[in-house]
mmCIF file with all atom_site columns, C-alpha atoms in Angstrom:
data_model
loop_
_atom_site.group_PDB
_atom_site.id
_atom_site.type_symbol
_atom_site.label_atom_id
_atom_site.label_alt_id
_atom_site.label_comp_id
_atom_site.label_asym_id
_atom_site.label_entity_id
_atom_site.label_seq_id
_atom_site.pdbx_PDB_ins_code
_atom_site.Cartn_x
_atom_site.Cartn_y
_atom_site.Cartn_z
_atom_site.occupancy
_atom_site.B_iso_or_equiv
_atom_site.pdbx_formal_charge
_atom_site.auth_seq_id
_atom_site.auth_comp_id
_atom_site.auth_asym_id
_atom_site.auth_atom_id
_atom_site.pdbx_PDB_model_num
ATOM 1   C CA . UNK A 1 1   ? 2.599  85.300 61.942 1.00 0.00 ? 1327 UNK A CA 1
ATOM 2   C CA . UNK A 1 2   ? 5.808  83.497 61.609 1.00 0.00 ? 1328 UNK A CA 1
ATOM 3   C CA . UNK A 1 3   ? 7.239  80.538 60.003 1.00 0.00 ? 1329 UNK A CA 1
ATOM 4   C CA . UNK A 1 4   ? 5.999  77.320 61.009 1.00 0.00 ? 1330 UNK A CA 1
ATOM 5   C CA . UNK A 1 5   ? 10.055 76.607 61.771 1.00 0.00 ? 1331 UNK A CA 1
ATOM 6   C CA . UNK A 1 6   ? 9.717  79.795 63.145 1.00 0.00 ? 1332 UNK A CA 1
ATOM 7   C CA . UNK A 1 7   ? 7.234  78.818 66.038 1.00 0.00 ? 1333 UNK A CA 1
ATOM 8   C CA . UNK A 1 8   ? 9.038  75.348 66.373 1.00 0.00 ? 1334 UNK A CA 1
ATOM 9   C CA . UNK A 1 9   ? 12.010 76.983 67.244 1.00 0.00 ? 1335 UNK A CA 1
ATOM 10  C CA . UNK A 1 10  ? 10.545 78.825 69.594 1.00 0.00 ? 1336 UNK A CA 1
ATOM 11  C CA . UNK A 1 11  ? 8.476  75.650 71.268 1.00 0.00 ? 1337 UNK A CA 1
ATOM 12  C CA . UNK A 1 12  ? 11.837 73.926 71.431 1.00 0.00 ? 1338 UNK A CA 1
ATOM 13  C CA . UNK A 1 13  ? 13.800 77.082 73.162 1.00 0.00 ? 1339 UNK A CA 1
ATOM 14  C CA . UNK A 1 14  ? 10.947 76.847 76.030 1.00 0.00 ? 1340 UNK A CA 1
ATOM 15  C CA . UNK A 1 15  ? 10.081 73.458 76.279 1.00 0.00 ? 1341 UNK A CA 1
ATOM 16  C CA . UNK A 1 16  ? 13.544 72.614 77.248 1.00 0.00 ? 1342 UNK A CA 1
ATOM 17  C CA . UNK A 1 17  ? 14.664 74.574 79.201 1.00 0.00 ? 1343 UNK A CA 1
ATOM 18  C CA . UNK A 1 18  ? 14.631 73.305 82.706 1.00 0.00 ? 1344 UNK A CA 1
ATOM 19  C CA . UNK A 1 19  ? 16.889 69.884 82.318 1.00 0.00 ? 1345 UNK A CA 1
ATOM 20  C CA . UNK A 1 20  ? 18.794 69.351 85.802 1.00 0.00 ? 1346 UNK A CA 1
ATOM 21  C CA . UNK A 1 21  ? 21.931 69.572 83.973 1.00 0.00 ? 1347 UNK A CA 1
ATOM 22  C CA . UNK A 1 22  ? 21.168 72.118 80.710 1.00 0.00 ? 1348 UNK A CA 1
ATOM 23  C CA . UNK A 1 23  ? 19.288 74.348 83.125 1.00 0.00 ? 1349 UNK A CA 1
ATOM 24  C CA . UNK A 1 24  ? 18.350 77.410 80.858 1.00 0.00 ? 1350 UNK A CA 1
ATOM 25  C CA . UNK A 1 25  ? 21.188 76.960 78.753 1.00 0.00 ? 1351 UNK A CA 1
ATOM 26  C CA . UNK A 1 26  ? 19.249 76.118 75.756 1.00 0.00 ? 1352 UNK A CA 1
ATOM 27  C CA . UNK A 1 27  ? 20.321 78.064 72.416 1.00 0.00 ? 1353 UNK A CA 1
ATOM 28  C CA . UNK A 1 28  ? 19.121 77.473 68.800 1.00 0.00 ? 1354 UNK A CA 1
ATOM 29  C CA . UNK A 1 29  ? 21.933 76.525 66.226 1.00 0.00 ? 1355 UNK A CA 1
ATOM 30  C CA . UNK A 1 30  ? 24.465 78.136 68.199 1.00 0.00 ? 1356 UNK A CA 1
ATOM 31  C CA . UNK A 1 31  ? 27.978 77.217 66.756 1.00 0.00 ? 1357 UNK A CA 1
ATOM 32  C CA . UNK A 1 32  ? 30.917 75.839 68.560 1.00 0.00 ? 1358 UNK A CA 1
ATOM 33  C CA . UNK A 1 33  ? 33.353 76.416 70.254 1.00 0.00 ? 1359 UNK A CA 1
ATOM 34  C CA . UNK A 1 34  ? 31.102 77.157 73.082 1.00 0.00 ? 1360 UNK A CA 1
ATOM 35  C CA . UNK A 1 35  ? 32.248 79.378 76.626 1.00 0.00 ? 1361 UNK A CA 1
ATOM 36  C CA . UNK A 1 36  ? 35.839 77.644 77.899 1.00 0.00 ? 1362 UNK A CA 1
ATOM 37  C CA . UNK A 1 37  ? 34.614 76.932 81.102 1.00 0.00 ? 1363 UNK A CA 1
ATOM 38  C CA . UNK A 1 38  ? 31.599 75.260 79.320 1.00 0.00 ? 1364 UNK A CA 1
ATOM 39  C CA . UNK A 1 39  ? 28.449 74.203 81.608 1.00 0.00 ? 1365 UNK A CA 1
ATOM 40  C CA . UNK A 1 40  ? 26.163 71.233 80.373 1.00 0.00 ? 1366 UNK A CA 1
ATOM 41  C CA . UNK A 1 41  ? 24.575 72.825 77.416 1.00 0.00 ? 1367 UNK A CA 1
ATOM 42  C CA . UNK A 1 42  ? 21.521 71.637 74.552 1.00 0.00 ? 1368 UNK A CA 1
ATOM 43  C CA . UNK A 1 43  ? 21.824 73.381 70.830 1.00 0.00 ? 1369 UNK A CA 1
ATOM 44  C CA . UNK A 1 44  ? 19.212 72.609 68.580 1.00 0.00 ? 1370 UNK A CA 1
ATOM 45  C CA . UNK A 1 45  ? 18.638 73.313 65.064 1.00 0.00 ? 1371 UNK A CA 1
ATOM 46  C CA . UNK A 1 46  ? 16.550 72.196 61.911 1.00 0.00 ? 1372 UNK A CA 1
ATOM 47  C CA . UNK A 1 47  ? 18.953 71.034 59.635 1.00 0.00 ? 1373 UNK A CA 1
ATOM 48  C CA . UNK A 1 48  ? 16.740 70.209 56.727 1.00 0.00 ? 1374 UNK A CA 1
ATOM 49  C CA . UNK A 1 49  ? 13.597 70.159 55.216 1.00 0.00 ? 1375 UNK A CA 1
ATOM 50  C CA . UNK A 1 50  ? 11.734 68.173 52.685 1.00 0.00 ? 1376 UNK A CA 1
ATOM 51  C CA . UNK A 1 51  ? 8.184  68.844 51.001 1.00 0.00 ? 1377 UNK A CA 1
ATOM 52  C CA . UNK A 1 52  ? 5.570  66.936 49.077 1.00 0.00 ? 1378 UNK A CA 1
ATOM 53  C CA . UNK A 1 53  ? 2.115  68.502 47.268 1.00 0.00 ? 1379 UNK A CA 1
ATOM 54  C CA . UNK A 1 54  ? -0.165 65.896 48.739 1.00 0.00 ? 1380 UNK A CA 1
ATOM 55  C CA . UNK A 1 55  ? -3.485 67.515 47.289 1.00 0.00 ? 1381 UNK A CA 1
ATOM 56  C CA . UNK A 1 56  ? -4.779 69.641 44.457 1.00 0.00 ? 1382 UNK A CA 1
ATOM 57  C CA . UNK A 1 57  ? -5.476 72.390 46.843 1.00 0.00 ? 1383 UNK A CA 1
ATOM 58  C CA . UNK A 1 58  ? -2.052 73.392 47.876 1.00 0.00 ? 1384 UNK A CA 1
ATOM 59  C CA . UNK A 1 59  ? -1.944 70.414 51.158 1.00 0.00 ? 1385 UNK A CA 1
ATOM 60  C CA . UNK A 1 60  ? 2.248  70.194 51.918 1.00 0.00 ? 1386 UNK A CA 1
ATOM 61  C CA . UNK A 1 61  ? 3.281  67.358 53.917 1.00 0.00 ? 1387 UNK A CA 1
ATOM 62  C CA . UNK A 1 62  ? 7.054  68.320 55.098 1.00 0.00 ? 1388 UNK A CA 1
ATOM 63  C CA . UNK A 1 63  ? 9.565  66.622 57.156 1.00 0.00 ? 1389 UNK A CA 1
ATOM 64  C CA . UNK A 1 64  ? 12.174 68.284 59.010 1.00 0.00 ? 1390 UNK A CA 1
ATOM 65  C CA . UNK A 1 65  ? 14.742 67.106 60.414 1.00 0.00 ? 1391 UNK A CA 1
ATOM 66  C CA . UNK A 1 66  ? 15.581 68.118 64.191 1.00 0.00 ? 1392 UNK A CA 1
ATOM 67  C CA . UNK A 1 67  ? 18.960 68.030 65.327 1.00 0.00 ? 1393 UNK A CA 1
ATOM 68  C CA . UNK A 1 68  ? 19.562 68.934 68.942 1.00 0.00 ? 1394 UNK A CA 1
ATOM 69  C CA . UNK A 1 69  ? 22.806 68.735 70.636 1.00 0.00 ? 1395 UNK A CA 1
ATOM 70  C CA . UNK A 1 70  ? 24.094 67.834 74.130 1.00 0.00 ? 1396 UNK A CA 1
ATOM 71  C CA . UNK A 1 71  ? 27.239 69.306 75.157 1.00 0.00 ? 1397 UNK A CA 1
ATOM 72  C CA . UNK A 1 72  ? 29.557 69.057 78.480 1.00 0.00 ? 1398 UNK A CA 1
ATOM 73  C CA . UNK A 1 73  ? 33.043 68.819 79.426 1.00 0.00 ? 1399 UNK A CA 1
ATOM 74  C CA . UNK A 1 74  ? 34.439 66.573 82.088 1.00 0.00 ? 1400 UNK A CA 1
ATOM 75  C CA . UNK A 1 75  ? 36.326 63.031 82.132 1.00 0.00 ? 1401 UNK A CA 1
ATOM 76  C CA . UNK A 1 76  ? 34.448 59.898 80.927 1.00 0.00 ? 1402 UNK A CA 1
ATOM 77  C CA . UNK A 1 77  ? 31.854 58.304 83.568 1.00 0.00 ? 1403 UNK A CA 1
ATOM 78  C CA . UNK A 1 78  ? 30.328 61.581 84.750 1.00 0.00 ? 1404 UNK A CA 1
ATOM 79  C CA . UNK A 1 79  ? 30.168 63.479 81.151 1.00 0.00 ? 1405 UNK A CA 1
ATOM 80  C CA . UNK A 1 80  ? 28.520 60.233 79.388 1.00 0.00 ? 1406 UNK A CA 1
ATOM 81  C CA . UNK A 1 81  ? 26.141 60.266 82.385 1.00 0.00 ? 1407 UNK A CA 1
ATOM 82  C CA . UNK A 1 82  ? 25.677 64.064 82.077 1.00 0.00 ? 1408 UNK A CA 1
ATOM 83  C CA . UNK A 1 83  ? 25.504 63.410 78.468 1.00 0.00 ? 1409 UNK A CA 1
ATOM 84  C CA . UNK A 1 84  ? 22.179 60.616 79.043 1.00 0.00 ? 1410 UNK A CA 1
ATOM 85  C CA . UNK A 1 85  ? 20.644 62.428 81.615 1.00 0.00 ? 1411 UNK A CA 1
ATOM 86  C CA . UNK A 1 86  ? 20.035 65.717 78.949 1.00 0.00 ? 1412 UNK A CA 1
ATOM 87  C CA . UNK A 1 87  ? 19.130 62.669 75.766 1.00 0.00 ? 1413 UNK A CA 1
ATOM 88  C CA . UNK A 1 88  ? 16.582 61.268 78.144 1.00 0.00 ? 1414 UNK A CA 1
ATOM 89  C CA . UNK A 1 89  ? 15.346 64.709 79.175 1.00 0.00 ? 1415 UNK A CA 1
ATOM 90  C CA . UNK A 1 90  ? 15.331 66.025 75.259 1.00 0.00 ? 1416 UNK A CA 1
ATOM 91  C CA . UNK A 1 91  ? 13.302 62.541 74.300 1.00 0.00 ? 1417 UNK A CA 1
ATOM 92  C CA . UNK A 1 92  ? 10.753 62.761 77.856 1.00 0.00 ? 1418 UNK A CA 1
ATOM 93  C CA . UNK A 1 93  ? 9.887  66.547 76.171 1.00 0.00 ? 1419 UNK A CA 1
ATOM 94  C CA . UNK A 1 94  ? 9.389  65.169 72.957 1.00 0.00 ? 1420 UNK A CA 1
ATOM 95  C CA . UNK A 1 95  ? 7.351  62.390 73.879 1.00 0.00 ? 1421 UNK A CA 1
ATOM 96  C CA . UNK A 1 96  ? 5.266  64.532 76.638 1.00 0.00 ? 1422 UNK A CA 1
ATOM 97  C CA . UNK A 1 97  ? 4.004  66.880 73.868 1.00 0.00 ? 1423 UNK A CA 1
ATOM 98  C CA . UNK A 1 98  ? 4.624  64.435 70.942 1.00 0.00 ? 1424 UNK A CA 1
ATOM 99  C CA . UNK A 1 99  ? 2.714  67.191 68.622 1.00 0.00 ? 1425 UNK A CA 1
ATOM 100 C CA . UNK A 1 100 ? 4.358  70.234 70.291 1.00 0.00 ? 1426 UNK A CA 1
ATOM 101 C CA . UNK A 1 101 ? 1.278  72.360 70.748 1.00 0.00 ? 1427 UNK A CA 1
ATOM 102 C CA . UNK A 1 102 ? -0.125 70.951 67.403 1.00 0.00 ? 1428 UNK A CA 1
ATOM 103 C CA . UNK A 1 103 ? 2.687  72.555 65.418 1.00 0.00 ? 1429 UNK A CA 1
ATOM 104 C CA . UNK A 1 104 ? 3.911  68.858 63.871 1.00 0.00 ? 1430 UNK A CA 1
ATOM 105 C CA . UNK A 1 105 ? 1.842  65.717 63.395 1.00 0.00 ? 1431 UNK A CA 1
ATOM 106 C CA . UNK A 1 106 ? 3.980  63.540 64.697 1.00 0.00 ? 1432 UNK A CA 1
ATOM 107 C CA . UNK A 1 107 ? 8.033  62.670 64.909 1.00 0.00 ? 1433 UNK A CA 1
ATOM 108 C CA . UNK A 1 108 ? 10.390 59.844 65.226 1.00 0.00 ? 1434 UNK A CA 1
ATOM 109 C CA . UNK A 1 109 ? 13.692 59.180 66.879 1.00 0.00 ? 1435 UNK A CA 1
ATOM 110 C CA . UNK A 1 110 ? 16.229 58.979 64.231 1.00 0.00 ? 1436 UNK A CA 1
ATOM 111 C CA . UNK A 1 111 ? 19.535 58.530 65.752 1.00 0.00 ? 1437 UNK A CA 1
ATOM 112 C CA . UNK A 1 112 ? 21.914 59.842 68.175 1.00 0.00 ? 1438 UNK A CA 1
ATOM 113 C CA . UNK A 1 113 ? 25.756 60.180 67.259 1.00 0.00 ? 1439 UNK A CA 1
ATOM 114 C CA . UNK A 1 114 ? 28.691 60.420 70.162 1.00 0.00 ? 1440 UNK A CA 1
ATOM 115 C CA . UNK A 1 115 ? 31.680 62.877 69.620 1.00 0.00 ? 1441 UNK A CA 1
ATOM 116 C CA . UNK A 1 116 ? 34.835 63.157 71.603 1.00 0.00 ? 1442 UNK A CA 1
ATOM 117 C CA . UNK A 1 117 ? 37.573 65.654 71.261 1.00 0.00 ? 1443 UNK A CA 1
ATOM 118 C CA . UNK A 1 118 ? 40.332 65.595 74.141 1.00 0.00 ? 1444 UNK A CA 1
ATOM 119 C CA . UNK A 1 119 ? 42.350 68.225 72.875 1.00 0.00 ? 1445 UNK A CA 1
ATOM 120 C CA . UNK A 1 120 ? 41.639 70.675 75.623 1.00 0.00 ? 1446 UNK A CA 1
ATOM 121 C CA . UNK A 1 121 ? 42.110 70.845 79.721 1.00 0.00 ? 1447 UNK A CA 1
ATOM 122 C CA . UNK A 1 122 ? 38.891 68.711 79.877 1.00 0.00 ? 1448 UNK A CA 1
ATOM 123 C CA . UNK A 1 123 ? 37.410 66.299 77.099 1.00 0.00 ? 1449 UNK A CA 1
ATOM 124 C CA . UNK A 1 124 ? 34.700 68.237 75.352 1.00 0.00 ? 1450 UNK A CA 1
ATOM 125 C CA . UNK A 1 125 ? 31.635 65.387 74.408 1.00 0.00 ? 1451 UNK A CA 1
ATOM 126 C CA . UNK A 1 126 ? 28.570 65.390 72.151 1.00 0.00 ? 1452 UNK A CA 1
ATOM 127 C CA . UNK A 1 127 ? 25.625 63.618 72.071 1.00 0.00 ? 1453 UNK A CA 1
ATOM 128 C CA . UNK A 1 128 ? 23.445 64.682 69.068 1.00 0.00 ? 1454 UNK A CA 1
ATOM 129 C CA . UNK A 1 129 ? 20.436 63.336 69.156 1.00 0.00 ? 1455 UNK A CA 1
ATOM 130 C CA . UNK A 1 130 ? 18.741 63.779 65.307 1.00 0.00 ? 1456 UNK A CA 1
ATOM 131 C CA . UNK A 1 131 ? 14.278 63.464 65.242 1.00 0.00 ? 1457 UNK A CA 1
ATOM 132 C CA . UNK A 1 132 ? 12.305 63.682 62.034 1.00 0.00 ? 1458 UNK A CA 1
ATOM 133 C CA . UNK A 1 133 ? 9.071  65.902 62.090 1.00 0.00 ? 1459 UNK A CA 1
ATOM 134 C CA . UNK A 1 134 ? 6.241  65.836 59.876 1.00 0.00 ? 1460 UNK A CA 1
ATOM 135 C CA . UNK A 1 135 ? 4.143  68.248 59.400 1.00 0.00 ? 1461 UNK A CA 1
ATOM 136 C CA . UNK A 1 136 ? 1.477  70.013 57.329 1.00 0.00 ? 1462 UNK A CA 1
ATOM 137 C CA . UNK A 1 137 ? 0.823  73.297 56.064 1.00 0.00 ? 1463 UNK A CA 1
ATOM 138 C CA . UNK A 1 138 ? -0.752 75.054 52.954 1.00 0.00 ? 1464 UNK A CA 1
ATOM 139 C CA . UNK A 1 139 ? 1.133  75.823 49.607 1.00 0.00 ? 1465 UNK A CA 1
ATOM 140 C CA . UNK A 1 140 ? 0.294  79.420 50.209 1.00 0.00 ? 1466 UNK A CA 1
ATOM 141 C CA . UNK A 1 141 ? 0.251  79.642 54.240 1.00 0.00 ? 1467 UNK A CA 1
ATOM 142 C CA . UNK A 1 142 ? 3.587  78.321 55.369 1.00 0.00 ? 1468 UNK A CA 1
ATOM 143 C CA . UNK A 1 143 ? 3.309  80.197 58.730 1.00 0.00 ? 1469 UNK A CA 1
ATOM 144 C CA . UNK A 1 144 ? 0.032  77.561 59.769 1.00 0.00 ? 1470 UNK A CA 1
ATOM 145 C CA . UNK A 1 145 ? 0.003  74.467 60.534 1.00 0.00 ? 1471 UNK A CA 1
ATOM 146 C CA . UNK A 1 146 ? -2.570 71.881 59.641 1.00 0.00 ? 1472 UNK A CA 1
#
């Protein structure tokens, strides 16, 4: 069986899929530039993760944090919209499976930073949109979940 980030990765690459805008243009840590003729797109990756012994018996609590990433190109109005419409979708996914098939305990929102960049034909926008996720697995079974 695979890593617990493993199968989170995975969860993520299915479960959204399917935004109006994103459609299946959902990739994991995919680095930029993206396509010139870029279509609304979400990148995700798991930028970090922390771990704590919380019993005698090998019990890890980790957090991870989940960064995932919506991208478009277009002039202001419609791209920020654009750029909403896949946060809200991202944060409707996470809080319809808030455990994501039992794989985490729970998460929170952390933040969501804005980026700009109108050095090309159209102005190229970010919304990154950052969760923490705790989970639980054994010292010796990292692949599990508890």
């Amino acid at each position: 069986m695979a890593h617990v980030r493993t199968q989170i990765r995975e969860w993520l690459k299915i479960n959204l899929a399917g935004s109006a805008d994103a459609g299946p243009r959902v990739f994991a840590r995919r680095t930029l530039p993206l396509a010139k003729e870029l279509a609304p797109t979400l990148i995700f990756s798991i930028q970090n993760e922390m771990s704590v012994d919380i019993s005698m018996s090998g019990t890890q609590e980790r957090t991870e944090m989940l960064r995932v990433t919506a991208c478009a190109k277009g002039d202001a109005d419609e791209t920020e919209d654009q750029l909403d419409r896949m946060a809200l979708f991202v944060e409707r996914v996470l809080s319809g499976n808030p455990c994501m098939a039992g794989l985490i305990q729970t998460y929170a929102y952390q933040s969501t930073e804005f980026s700009f960049s109108g050095e090309g034909e159209k102005t190229f926008c970010t919304a990154a949109l950052t969760f923490a996720l705790t989970l639980f697995t054994q010292r010796t079974h990292a692949e599990t979940a508890l």
